[in-house]
Tab-separated table of C-alpha atoms in Angstrom:
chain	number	residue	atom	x	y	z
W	1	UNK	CA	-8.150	-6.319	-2.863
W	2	UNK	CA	-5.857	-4.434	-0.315
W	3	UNK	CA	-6.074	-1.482	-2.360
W	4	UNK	CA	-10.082	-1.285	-3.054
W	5	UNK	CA	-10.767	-2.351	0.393
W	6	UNK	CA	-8.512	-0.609	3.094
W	7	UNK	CA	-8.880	2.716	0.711
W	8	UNK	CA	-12.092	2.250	1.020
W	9	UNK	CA	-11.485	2.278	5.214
W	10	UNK	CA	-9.973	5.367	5.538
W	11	UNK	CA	-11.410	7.391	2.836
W	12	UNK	CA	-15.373	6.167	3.845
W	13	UNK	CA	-16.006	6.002	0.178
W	14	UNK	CA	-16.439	3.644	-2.106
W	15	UNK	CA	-13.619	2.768	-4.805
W	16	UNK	CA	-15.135	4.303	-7.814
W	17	UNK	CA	-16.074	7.325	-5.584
W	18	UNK	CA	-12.006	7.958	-4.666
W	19	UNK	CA	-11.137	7.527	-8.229
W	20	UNK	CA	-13.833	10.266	-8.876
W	21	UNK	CA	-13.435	12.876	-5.430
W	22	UNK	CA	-10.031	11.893	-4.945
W	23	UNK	CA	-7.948	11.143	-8.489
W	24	UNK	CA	-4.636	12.139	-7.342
W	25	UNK	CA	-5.088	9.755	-4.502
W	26	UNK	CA	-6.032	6.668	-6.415
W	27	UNK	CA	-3.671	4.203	-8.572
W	28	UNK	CA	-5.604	2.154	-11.151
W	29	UNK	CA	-5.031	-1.405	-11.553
W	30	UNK	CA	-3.001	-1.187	-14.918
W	31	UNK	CA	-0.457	2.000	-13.320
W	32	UNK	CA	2.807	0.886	-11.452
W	33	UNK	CA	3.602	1.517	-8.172
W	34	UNK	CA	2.275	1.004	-4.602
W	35	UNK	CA	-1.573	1.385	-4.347
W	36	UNK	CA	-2.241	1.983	-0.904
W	37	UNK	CA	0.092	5.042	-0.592
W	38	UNK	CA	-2.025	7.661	0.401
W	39	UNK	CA	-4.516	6.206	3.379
W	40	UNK	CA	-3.677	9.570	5.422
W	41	UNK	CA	-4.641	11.982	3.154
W	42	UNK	CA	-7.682	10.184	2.274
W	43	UNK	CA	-8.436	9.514	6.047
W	44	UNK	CA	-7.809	13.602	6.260
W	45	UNK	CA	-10.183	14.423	3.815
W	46	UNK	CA	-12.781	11.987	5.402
W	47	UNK	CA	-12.417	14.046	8.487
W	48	UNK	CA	-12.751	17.138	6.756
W	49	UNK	CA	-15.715	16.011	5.111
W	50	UNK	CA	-17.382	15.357	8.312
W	51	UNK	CA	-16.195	18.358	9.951
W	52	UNK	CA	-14.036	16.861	12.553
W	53	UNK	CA	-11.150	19.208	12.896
W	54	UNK	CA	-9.047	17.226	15.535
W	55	UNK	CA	-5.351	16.258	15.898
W	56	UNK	CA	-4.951	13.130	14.938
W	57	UNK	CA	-1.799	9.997	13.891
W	58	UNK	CA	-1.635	7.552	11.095
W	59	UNK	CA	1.370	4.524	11.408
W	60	UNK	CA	2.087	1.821	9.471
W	61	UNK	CA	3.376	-0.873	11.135
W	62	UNK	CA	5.364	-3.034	8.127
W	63	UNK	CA	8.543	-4.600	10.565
W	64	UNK	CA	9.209	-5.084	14.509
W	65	UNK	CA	11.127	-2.778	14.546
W	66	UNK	CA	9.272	0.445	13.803
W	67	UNK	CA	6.502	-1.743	15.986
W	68	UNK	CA	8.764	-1.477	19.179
W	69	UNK	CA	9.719	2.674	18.052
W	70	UNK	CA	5.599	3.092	18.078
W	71	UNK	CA	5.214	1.361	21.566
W	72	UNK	CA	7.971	4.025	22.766
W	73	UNK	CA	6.363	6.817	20.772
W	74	UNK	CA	2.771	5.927	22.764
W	75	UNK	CA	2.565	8.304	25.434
W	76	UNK	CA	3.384	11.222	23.221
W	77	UNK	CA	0.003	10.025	20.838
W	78	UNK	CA	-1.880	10.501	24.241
W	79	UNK	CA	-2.967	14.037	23.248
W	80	UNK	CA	-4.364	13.446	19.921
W	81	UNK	CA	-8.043	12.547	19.585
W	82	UNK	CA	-7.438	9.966	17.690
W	83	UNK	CA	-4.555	7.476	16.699
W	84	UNK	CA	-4.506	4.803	13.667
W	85	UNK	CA	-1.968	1.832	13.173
W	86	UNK	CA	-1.980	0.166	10.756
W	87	UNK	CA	-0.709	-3.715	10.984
W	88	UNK	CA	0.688	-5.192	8.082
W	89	UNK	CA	1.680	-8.636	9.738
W	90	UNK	CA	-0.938	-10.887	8.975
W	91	UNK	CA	-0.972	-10.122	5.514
W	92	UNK	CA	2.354	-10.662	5.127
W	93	UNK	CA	2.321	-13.387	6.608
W	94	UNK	CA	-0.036	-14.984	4.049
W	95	UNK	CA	2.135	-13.799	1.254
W	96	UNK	CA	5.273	-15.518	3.240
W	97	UNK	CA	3.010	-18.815	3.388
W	98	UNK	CA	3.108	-18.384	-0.493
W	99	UNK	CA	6.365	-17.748	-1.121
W	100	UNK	CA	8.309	-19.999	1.542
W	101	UNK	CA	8.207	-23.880	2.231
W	102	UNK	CA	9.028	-23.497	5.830
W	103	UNK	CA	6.071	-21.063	6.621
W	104	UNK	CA	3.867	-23.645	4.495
W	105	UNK	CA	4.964	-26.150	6.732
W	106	UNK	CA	4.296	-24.397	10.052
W	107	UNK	CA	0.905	-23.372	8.643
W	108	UNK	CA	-0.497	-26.218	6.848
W	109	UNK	CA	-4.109	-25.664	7.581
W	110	UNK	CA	-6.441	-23.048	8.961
W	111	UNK	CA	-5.844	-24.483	12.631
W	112	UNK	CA	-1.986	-23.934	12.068
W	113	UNK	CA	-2.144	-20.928	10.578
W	114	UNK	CA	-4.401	-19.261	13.453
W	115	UNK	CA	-1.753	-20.934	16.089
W	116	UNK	CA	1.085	-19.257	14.227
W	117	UNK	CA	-0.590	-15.987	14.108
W	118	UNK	CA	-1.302	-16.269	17.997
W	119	UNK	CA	2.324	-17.314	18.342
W	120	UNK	CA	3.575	-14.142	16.615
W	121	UNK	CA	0.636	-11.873	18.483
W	122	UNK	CA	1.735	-12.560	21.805
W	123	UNK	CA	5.423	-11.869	21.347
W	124	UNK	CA	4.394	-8.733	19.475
W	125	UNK	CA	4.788	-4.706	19.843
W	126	UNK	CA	1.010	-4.881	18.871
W	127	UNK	CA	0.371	-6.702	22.206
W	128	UNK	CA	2.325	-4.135	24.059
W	129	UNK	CA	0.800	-1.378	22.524
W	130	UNK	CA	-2.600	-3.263	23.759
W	131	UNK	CA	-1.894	-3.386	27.377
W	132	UNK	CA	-0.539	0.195	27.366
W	133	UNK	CA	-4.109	1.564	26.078
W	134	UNK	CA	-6.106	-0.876	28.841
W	135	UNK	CA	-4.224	0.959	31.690
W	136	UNK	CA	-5.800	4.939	29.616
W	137	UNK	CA	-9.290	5.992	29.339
W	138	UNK	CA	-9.464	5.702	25.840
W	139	UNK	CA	-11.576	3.509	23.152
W	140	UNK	CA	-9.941	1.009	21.343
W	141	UNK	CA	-11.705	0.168	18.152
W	142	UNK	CA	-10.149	-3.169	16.454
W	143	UNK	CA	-11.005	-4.408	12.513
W	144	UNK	CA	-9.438	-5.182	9.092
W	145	UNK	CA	-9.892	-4.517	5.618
W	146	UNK	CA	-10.398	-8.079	4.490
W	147	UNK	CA	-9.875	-11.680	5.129
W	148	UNK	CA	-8.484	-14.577	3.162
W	149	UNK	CA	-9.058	-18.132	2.476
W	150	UNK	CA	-7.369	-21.310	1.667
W	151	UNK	CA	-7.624	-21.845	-2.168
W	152	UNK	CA	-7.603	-25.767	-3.244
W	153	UNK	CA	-9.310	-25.730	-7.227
W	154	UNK	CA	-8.125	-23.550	-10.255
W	155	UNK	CA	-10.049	-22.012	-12.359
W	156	UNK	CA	-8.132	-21.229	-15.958
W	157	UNK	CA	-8.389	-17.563	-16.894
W	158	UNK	CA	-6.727	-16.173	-19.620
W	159	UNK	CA	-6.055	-11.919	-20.445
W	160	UNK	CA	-3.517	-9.816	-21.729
W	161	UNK	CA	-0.279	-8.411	-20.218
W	162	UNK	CA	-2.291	-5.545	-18.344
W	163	UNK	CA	-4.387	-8.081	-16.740
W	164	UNK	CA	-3.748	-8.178	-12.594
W	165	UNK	CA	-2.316	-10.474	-10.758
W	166	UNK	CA	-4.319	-11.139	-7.888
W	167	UNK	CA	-5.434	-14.862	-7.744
W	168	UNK	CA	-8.736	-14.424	-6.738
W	169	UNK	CA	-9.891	-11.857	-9.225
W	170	UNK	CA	-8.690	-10.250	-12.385
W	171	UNK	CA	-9.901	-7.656	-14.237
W	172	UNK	CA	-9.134	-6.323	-18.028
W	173	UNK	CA	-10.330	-6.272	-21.479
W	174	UNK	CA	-10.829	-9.698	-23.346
W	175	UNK	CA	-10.682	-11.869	-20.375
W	176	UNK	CA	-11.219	-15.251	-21.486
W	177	UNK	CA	-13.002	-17.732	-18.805
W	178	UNK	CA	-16.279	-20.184	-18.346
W	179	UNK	CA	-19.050	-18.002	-17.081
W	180	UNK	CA	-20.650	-20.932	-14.636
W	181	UNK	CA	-16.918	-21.320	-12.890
W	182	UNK	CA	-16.632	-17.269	-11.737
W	183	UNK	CA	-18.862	-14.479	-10.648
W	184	UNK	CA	-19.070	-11.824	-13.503
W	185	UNK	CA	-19.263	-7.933	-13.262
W	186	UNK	CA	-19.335	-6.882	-16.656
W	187	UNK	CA	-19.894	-3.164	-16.005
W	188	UNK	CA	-18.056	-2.250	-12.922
W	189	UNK	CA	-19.857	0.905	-11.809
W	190	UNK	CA	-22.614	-1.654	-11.314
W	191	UNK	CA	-20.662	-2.425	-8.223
W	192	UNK	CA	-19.073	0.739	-7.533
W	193	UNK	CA	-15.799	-0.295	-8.508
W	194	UNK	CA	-13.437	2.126	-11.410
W	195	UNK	CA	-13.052	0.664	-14.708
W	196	UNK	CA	-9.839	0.288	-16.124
W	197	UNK	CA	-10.685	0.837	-19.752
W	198	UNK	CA	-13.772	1.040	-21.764
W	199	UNK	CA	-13.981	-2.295	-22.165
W	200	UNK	CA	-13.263	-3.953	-19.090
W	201	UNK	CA	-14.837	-6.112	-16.597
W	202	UNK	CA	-14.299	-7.792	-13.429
W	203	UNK	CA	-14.476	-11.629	-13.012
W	204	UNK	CA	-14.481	-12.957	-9.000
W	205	UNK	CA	-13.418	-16.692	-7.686
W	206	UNK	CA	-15.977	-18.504	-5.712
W	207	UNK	CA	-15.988	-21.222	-3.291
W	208	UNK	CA	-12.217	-22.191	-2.790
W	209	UNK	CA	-10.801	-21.504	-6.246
W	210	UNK	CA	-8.494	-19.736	-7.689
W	211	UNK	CA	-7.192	-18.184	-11.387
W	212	UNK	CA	-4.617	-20.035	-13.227
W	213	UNK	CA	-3.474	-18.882	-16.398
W	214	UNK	CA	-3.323	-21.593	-19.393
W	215	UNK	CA	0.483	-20.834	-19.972
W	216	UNK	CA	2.253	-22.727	-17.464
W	217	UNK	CA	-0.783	-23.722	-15.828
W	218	UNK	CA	0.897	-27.187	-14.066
W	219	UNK	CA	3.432	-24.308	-12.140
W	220	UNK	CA	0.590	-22.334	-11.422
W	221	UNK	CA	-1.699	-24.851	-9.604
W	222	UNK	CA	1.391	-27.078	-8.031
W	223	UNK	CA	2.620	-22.941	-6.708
W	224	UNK	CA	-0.542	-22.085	-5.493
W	225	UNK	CA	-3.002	-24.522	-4.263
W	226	UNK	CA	-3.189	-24.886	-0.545
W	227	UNK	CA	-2.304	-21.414	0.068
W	228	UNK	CA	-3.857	-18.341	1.655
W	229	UNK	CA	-5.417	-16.182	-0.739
W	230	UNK	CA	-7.982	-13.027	-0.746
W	231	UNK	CA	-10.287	-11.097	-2.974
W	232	UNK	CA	-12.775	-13.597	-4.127
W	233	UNK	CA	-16.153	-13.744	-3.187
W	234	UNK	CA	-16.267	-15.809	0.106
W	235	UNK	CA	-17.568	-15.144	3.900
W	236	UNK	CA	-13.429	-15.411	4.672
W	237	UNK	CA	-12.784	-12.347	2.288
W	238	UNK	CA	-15.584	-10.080	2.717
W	239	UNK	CA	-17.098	-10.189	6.106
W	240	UNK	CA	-15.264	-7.466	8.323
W	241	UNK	CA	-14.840	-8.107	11.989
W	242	UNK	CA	-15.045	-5.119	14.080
W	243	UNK	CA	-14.467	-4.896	17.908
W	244	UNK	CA	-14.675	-1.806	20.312
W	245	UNK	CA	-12.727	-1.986	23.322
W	246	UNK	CA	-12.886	0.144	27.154
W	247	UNK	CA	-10.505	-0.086	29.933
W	248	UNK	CA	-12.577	-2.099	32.432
């Protein structure tokens, strides 16, 4: 979903519409590699496209410590006309719930979770970087590409080896599933999204569900229940908050 939805961001188009303006800029589902490579360039050409021809910064935040080099970095961004940091912690964070009992402990519900994510936000360079802009006469503008939700029922799914892996939806040729358990784009342009192959189509979890795959389906839901999960069709996922902020 990261890769549909925060290209989507910085390019202002939608996903089908990169693939189409933009091809060396967008990595299908079924290609290796990182997909969310190029959110400069496309946030470049959406300037370009709008004629805004201003300096302007793009950072990705992915550890503390290149957080704590941006905070020192800050008053040299003060003469562009616009700055964009990206945040990777939350997201990671859900993927660390996944993969790591002790993070499942500390986060066992939605209430948890949203304590340890204020735990971590208050000790963070992102809350430096926060008070340093409320002391400049700038605008802060504040939102996300997605959010997640706690999955609790599978939902058996079954596709070939180029099939994704995202737990929410899948999309490929063949994909085996009931049709009254998922939400069903069978052609994707329908909703603007790139099609893998001629023949495939894109099958979204509802409600609090989740894909499992037949094979090893026990490890699958035992793994995977009770934890954070996006790109499904839920309020969670796909309602984007947005904030706008001014030094008082």
């Amino acid at each position: 979903m990261t890769q549909y939805a925060r290209n989507s961001l910085f390019s202002g188009l939608l996903p089908v519409e990169i693939e189409k303006k933009y091809p060396k800029f967008w990595v299908s589902e079924d290609e290796e590699g990182t997909k969310n490579n190029y959110e400069a360039e496309l946030l470049g050409e959406l300037l370009k496209r709008y004629g805004r021809d201003v300096k302007y910064s793009y950072y990705k935040v992915l550890n503390q410590t290149y957080g704590k080099k941006l905070v020192e970095s800050l008053p040299n961004l003060m003469v562009n006309k616009l700055n964009f940091i990206v945040y990777n912690f939350v997201d990671m964070l859900s993927h660390a719930r996944t993969e790591m009992e002790i993070i499942r402990e500390l986060a066992d519900d939605e209430k948890a979770y949203r304590s340890l994510t204020l735990s971590w936000f208050m000790h963070s360079p992102l809350l430096d970087i926060f008070k340093f802009l409320s002391e400049k006469d700038v605008n802060l503008a504040i939102t996300t590409d997605h959010g997640s939700i706690r999955v609790m029922n599978p939902v058996k799914v079954l596709g070939d080896k180029n099939t994704n892996t995202n737990l929410r939806y899948k999309t490929g040729k063949a994909l085996k599933f009931e049709k009254d358990e998922v939400f069903e784009i069978k052609n994707p342009q329908d909703a603007f999204l790139p099609r893998v192959n001629v023949s495939s189509n894109f099958v979204f979890c509802r409600n609090d569900d989740f894909f499992a795959y037949p094979n090893n389906y026990n490890y699958y839901v035992n793994y995977y229940r009770n934890t954070f999960q996006h790109g499904g069709i839920s309020m969670e996922e796909m309602l984007v908050p947005f904030a706008v902020l001014k030094r008082k």
